[in-house]
C-alpha atoms as an extended CHARMM CRD file, in Angstrom:
* protein
*
       119  EXT
         1         1  THR       CA            162.4610000000       39.9380000000     -130.3160000000  PROA      1               0.0000000000
         2         2  VAL       CA            162.2680000000       43.4670000000     -128.6660000000  PROA      2               0.0000000000
         3         3  GLU       CA            160.0160000000       41.9840000000     -125.8550000000  PROA      3               0.0000000000
         4         4  SER       CA            162.9040000000       39.3990000000     -125.7170000000  PROA      4               0.0000000000
         5         5  ILE       CA            165.2900000000       42.0380000000     -125.8490000000  PROA      5               0.0000000000
         6         6  LEU       CA            164.2920000000       44.3840000000     -122.5590000000  PROA      6               0.0000000000
         7         7  GLN       CA            163.8240000000       42.0700000000     -121.0350000000  PROA      7               0.0000000000
         8         8  LEU       CA            166.2470000000       39.1630000000     -120.5430000000  PROA      8               0.0000000000
         9         9  TYR       CA            168.7790000000       42.3080000000     -120.4900000000  PROA      9               0.0000000000
        10        10  PRO       CA            169.0600000000       45.6410000000     -117.7400000000  PROA      10              0.0000000000
        11        11  HSD       CA            168.4260000000       48.4910000000     -118.2590000000  PROA      11              0.0000000000
        12        12  GLY       CA            171.5750000000       50.0380000000     -118.3520000000  PROA      12              0.0000000000
        13        13  LEU       CA            172.2180000000       47.8090000000     -121.1920000000  PROA      13              0.0000000000
        14        14  THR       CA            168.7330000000       48.6110000000     -123.2640000000  PROA      14              0.0000000000
        15        15  ASN       CA            168.2100000000       51.9750000000     -123.5780000000  PROA      15              0.0000000000
        16        16  GLY       CA            170.0960000000       52.4200000000     -126.2680000000  PROA      16              0.0000000000
        17        17  LEU       CA            167.4230000000       50.1370000000     -128.2150000000  PROA      17              0.0000000000
        18        18  LYS       CA            163.7970000000       52.0240000000     -125.9690000000  PROA      18              0.0000000000
        19        19  ALA       CA            166.0270000000       55.1970000000     -127.4310000000  PROA      19              0.0000000000
        20        20  GLU       CA            165.6680000000       54.0750000000     -130.2620000000  PROA      20              0.0000000000
        21        21  PHE       CA            161.4750000000       54.5360000000     -129.8230000000  PROA      21              0.0000000000
        22        22  TYR       CA            161.7800000000       57.9620000000     -128.6980000000  PROA      22              0.0000000000
        23        23  GLY       CA            162.8990000000       59.0040000000     -132.5020000000  PROA      23              0.0000000000
        24        24  GLN       CA            166.8690000000       58.2890000000     -133.1840000000  PROA      24              0.0000000000
        25        25  LYS       CA            166.1480000000       61.9550000000     -133.7270000000  PROA      25              0.0000000000
        26        26  PHE       CA            165.7050000000       63.3530000000     -131.0840000000  PROA      26              0.0000000000
        27        27  CYS       CA            168.1510000000       60.6750000000     -128.8980000000  PROA      27              0.0000000000
        28        28  VAL       CA            171.7610000000       60.2600000000     -131.5840000000  PROA      28              0.0000000000
        29        29  LEU       CA            173.3590000000       63.3150000000     -130.8730000000  PROA      29              0.0000000000
        30        30  LEU       CA            173.3450000000       63.1700000000     -127.2900000000  PROA      30              0.0000000000
        31        31  PRO       CA            175.5710000000       61.9240000000     -125.3940000000  PROA      31              0.0000000000
        32        32  GLU       CA            174.6970000000       58.8040000000     -123.3960000000  PROA      32              0.0000000000
        33        33  PRO       CA            171.2570000000       57.5620000000     -124.0120000000  PROA      33              0.0000000000
        34        34  PRO       CA            167.5310000000       58.4340000000     -122.1140000000  PROA      34              0.0000000000
        35        35  ARG       CA            166.7360000000       56.2800000000     -120.0310000000  PROA      35              0.0000000000
        36        36  SER       CA            162.9920000000       57.6360000000     -120.4390000000  PROA      36              0.0000000000
        37        37  LEU       CA            160.6120000000       59.7290000000     -121.5510000000  PROA      37              0.0000000000
        38        38  ARG       CA            160.3680000000       62.4460000000     -119.3730000000  PROA      38              0.0000000000
        39        39  ALA       CA            164.2830000000       62.6080000000     -118.6530000000  PROA      39              0.0000000000
        40        40  LEU       CA            164.6640000000       63.3570000000     -122.7050000000  PROA      40              0.0000000000
        41        41  MET       CA            161.5070000000       66.1640000000     -123.2780000000  PROA      41              0.0000000000
        42        42  GLU       CA            164.1820000000       67.2850000000     -120.0090000000  PROA      42              0.0000000000
        43        43  GLN       CA            167.5240000000       67.5920000000     -122.6510000000  PROA      43              0.0000000000
        44        44  LEU       CA            165.7310000000       68.4130000000     -125.0500000000  PROA      44              0.0000000000
        45        45  PRO       CA            162.9080000000       70.4600000000     -123.8480000000  PROA      45              0.0000000000
        46        46  GLY       CA            162.8280000000       73.2650000000     -126.6080000000  PROA      46              0.0000000000
        47        47  LYS       CA            161.6150000000       70.1340000000     -128.6650000000  PROA      47              0.0000000000
        48        48  SER       CA            158.7490000000       69.2300000000     -126.5520000000  PROA      48              0.0000000000
        49        49  SER       CA            156.6880000000       69.1520000000     -129.1310000000  PROA      49              0.0000000000
        50        50  ALA       CA            157.9490000000       67.4890000000     -131.2450000000  PROA      50              0.0000000000
        51        51  LEU       CA            158.4420000000       64.1880000000     -129.3190000000  PROA      51              0.0000000000
        52        52  LEU       CA            155.0630000000       64.2230000000     -128.2190000000  PROA      52              0.0000000000
        53        53  ASP       CA            153.6980000000       64.7940000000     -131.7570000000  PROA      53              0.0000000000
        54        54  HSD       CA            156.2990000000       61.0110000000     -132.9290000000  PROA      54              0.0000000000
        55        55  MET       CA            154.9420000000       59.5810000000     -129.9400000000  PROA      55              0.0000000000
        56        56  ARG       CA            151.7140000000       60.1300000000     -130.9150000000  PROA      56              0.0000000000
        57        57  ASP       CA            152.4300000000       58.4860000000     -134.2190000000  PROA      57              0.0000000000
        58        58  LEU       CA            154.4170000000       55.7850000000     -132.8980000000  PROA      58              0.0000000000
        59        59  VAL       CA            151.0390000000       55.2650000000     -131.3650000000  PROA      59              0.0000000000
        60        60  GLN       CA            149.8080000000       54.7090000000     -134.5870000000  PROA      60              0.0000000000
        61        61  LYS       CA            152.0620000000       52.3470000000     -135.6290000000  PROA      61              0.0000000000
        62        62  PHE       CA            151.2340000000       49.5080000000     -132.6720000000  PROA      62              0.0000000000
        63        63  VAL       CA            147.7970000000       50.1770000000     -133.1010000000  PROA      63              0.0000000000
        64        64  ASN       CA            148.2570000000       49.2490000000     -136.9360000000  PROA      64              0.0000000000
        65        65  LYS       CA            150.7900000000       46.4060000000     -136.4710000000  PROA      65              0.0000000000
        66        66  GLY       CA            148.9380000000       45.0560000000     -133.5080000000  PROA      66              0.0000000000
        67        67  LEU       CA            150.6680000000       45.2040000000     -131.4660000000  PROA      67              0.0000000000
        68        68  LEU       CA            149.7910000000       46.0400000000     -128.0100000000  PROA      68              0.0000000000
        69        69  GLU       CA            149.7210000000       43.3090000000     -126.7980000000  PROA      69              0.0000000000
        70        70  PHE       CA            153.3980000000       43.5300000000     -125.9250000000  PROA      70              0.0000000000
        71        71  THR       CA            154.5940000000       44.7190000000     -122.5050000000  PROA      71              0.0000000000
        72        72  TYR       CA            157.4450000000       47.4480000000     -124.1280000000  PROA      72              0.0000000000
        73        73  VAL       CA            154.7920000000       48.4330000000     -125.8740000000  PROA      73              0.0000000000
        74        74  HSD       CA            152.7030000000       48.7950000000     -123.0270000000  PROA      74              0.0000000000
        75        75  HSD       CA            155.5960000000       50.4950000000     -121.1030000000  PROA      75              0.0000000000
        76        76  LEU       CA            156.4410000000       52.7910000000     -123.5240000000  PROA      76              0.0000000000
        77        77  LEU       CA            152.1170000000       54.3470000000     -123.6240000000  PROA      77              0.0000000000
        78        78  TRP       CA            152.4350000000       54.5970000000     -120.2250000000  PROA      78              0.0000000000
        79        79  GLU       CA            155.7410000000       57.3570000000     -120.2730000000  PROA      79              0.0000000000
        80        80  TYR       CA            153.7870000000       58.7570000000     -123.1900000000  PROA      80              0.0000000000
        81        81  THR       CA            149.9720000000       58.7550000000     -120.6260000000  PROA      81              0.0000000000
        82        82  GLN       CA            153.0170000000       60.6450000000     -118.0160000000  PROA      82              0.0000000000
        83        83  GLU       CA            153.7660000000       63.5600000000     -120.4930000000  PROA      83              0.0000000000
        84        84  LEU       CA            150.4070000000       64.1250000000     -121.7260000000  PROA      84              0.0000000000
        85        85  LEU       CA            148.7730000000       64.5730000000     -118.0040000000  PROA      85              0.0000000000
        86        86  ALA       CA            151.6990000000       66.5490000000     -117.1870000000  PROA      86              0.0000000000
        87        87  LEU       CA            150.0620000000       69.2160000000     -120.1110000000  PROA      87              0.0000000000
        88        88  PRO       CA            148.1620000000       72.2700000000     -119.6450000000  PROA      88              0.0000000000
        89        89  PRO       CA            144.1480000000       71.0540000000     -120.9380000000  PROA      89              0.0000000000
        90        90  PRO       CA            143.8450000000       73.8240000000     -123.3970000000  PROA      90              0.0000000000
        91        91  GLY       CA            141.9870000000       76.7490000000     -123.1730000000  PROA      91              0.0000000000
        92        92  PRO       CA            137.6090000000       76.1990000000     -124.0710000000  PROA      92              0.0000000000
        93        93  LEU       CA            138.6000000000       79.1280000000     -127.0070000000  PROA      93              0.0000000000
        94        94  ASP       CA            140.9930000000       76.9500000000     -128.0020000000  PROA      94              0.0000000000
        95        95  GLY       CA            139.3750000000       75.6060000000     -130.8420000000  PROA      95              0.0000000000
        96        96  LYS       CA            141.8630000000       71.9480000000     -129.7490000000  PROA      96              0.0000000000
        97        97  THR       CA            141.1860000000       68.3100000000     -128.4950000000  PROA      97              0.0000000000
        98        98  SER       CA            144.0390000000       67.9320000000     -125.9720000000  PROA      98              0.0000000000
        99        99  ARG       CA            147.0120000000       65.3650000000     -126.8890000000  PROA      99              0.0000000000
       100       100  MET       CA            145.0950000000       63.0040000000     -124.5560000000  PROA      100             0.0000000000
       101       101  ASP       CA            141.2830000000       63.3560000000     -126.2260000000  PROA      101             0.0000000000
       102       102  ASP       CA            143.8040000000       61.9220000000     -129.6130000000  PROA      102             0.0000000000
       103       103  LEU       CA            145.5180000000       59.5570000000     -127.5650000000  PROA      103             0.0000000000
       104       104  VAL       CA            141.7700000000       57.6350000000     -126.6080000000  PROA      104             0.0000000000
       105       105  ALA       CA            140.8100000000       57.8880000000     -129.5240000000  PROA      105             0.0000000000
       106       106  GLN       CA            143.6160000000       55.9460000000     -131.0810000000  PROA      106             0.0000000000
       107       107  LEU       CA            142.9050000000       53.2480000000     -128.2720000000  PROA      107             0.0000000000
       108       108  ILE       CA            139.2140000000       53.4190000000     -128.0240000000  PROA      108             0.0000000000
       109       109  GLU       CA            139.3180000000       50.0920000000     -130.0160000000  PROA      109             0.0000000000
       110       110  ALA       CA            142.2400000000       48.2620000000     -128.8020000000  PROA      110             0.0000000000
       111       111  GLY       CA            140.7050000000       47.8670000000     -125.2080000000  PROA      111             0.0000000000
       112       112  PRO       CA            141.3750000000       43.8890000000     -125.5420000000  PROA      112             0.0000000000
       113       113  LYS       CA            144.4400000000       44.0690000000     -126.7040000000  PROA      113             0.0000000000
       114       114  LEU       CA            145.6440000000       46.5150000000     -124.0040000000  PROA      114             0.0000000000
       115       115  MET       CA            143.6450000000       44.0760000000     -121.5310000000  PROA      115             0.0000000000
       116       116  SER       CA            145.9070000000       41.2280000000     -122.8490000000  PROA      116             0.0000000000
       117       117  THR       CA            149.6590000000       41.1030000000     -122.8630000000  PROA      117             0.0000000000
       118       118  LYS       CA            151.7250000000       38.6220000000     -124.3760000000  PROA      118             0.0000000000
       119       119  PRO       CA            154.8420000000       36.8750000000     -122.0450000000  PROA      119             0.0000000000
């Protein structure tokens, strides 16, 4: 399973697999797989919004498929959360919710699954 591979092998060998979660369409033309979501966003500054949209959709897939108890999902959620915290808050007249509000809404029902991690 993905969980086993990511736990057993060194990060240098699993970066390509992890990059698949960041979106193959973003990583396919890079000279090497990014080590983190932050590194990918730094390499593709014009794609930040699309990357964050992709990660939001990925989180929803994790929720729908009941995968929130896996360590690799926790790690991806952590990376995504760190990027959201670095964003400026939406203005009061934007009429938009922040991406963080969207993440909280996605995860609100899944609290118990997030609090347990499969070995």
